[in-house]
Every structure is written in C-alpha cells, then in structure tokens.
XYZ file of C-alpha atoms in Angstrom:
86
model
C 38.284 -8.892 79.293
C 37.458 -5.705 78.947
C 35.534 -3.427 76.374
C 37.989 -2.372 73.928
C 39.022 -5.988 74.421
C 36.458 -7.203 73.425
C 35.967 -4.578 70.958
C 39.502 -5.976 68.882
C 38.541 -9.380 69.315
C 35.535 -8.658 67.488
C 37.288 -7.007 64.533
C 39.913 -9.482 64.643
C 37.854 -12.432 63.821
C 35.391 -9.803 61.251
C 34.950 -12.450 57.372
C 34.753 -8.044 55.756
C 38.382 -7.344 57.142
C 39.735 -10.287 56.238
C 38.831 -9.537 52.911
C 39.300 -6.275 52.752
C 42.469 -7.507 53.897
C 42.457 -10.041 50.869
C 42.432 -7.607 48.233
C 45.290 -4.701 49.863
C 47.082 -7.557 49.522
C 45.935 -8.787 45.519
C 46.732 -4.867 44.724
C 49.825 -4.670 45.900
C 50.597 -7.791 43.958
C 49.169 -6.091 40.859
C 51.580 -2.751 41.412
C 54.402 -4.339 41.232
C 53.190 -6.630 37.785
C 52.499 -3.146 36.647
C 55.851 -1.668 37.552
C 57.587 -5.247 36.136
C 55.406 -4.556 32.701
C 56.151 -0.995 33.328
C 59.828 -1.853 33.016
C 60.415 -4.422 30.819
C 58.577 -1.503 28.222
C 61.257 0.598 29.380
C 63.831 -2.432 28.960
C 63.538 -3.154 24.758
C 62.116 0.720 24.090
C 58.422 0.335 23.395
C 57.683 3.412 26.427
C 58.633 6.604 27.553
C 58.048 7.384 31.100
C 59.382 6.200 34.798
C 58.733 2.280 35.816
C 57.571 3.446 39.349
C 54.498 3.214 41.383
C 53.218 6.612 40.373
C 53.227 5.187 36.310
C 52.187 1.599 37.731
C 48.481 4.251 38.916
C 48.919 6.235 35.634
C 48.485 2.886 33.434
C 46.632 1.159 35.460
C 44.006 4.352 35.244
C 44.305 4.461 31.891
C 42.288 0.493 31.534
C 38.987 0.715 30.785
C 37.513 0.793 34.418
C 40.632 2.395 35.545
C 39.385 4.653 38.182
C 37.248 2.498 39.715
C 40.353 -0.118 39.917
C 42.404 2.637 41.502
C 39.492 3.454 44.308
C 40.092 0.038 45.060
C 43.578 -0.286 45.426
C 43.240 2.856 47.016
C 40.873 0.273 50.095
C 42.997 -2.916 49.335
C 45.588 -0.396 50.941
C 44.284 1.145 53.657
C 42.963 -1.744 54.868
C 46.325 -3.782 54.364
C 48.003 -0.862 56.383
C 45.227 -1.351 59.078
C 45.980 -4.662 59.474
C 49.669 -3.822 59.412
C 48.984 -0.892 62.333
C 48.496 -3.502 64.911
C-alpha cells in the first residue's frame, strides 16, 4: 500500500471527519427547513423577500448567535463537499 493510500485510509476512518460530515448534513437540512419556513411566510403574506438560500442565510444571521451558526453551517458545507469529492 502506498503512502497516499495509507493516508487516504486514515482520513476515511477519521472520527473528526465523520463528525464534520454530520454537521454538513445537518446544516443542509437546516437551510432547507429555513427555506420552507420562508416559503410558508411568503405564501401566507407574513413576509416580504425571497424564499431561497440567500433568504435562509439572512434569516439565520438575524437570530441570536446567528453569525457563529453561519460559520458552523459554512464549515459543515465544506466538509460535506470534501466528502462528496472523494
């Protein structure tokens, strides 16, 4: 087994990577739930704006602890993209 294959196997079995991927999947779900919430608000006339990812991120940023949560979501998305890339 080459050094690259050995390193790839170690990363694949990494507990931190597994947790980061889980955060990414949870982030993906949270963003879609926020989009659904915004769409419902738009449908019932309780809000103005767009029910898309930008609106969902804006909504999240306006919440208490929103900016740190956005960083967690962003890092989760990066981990998810890396996982999907392999």
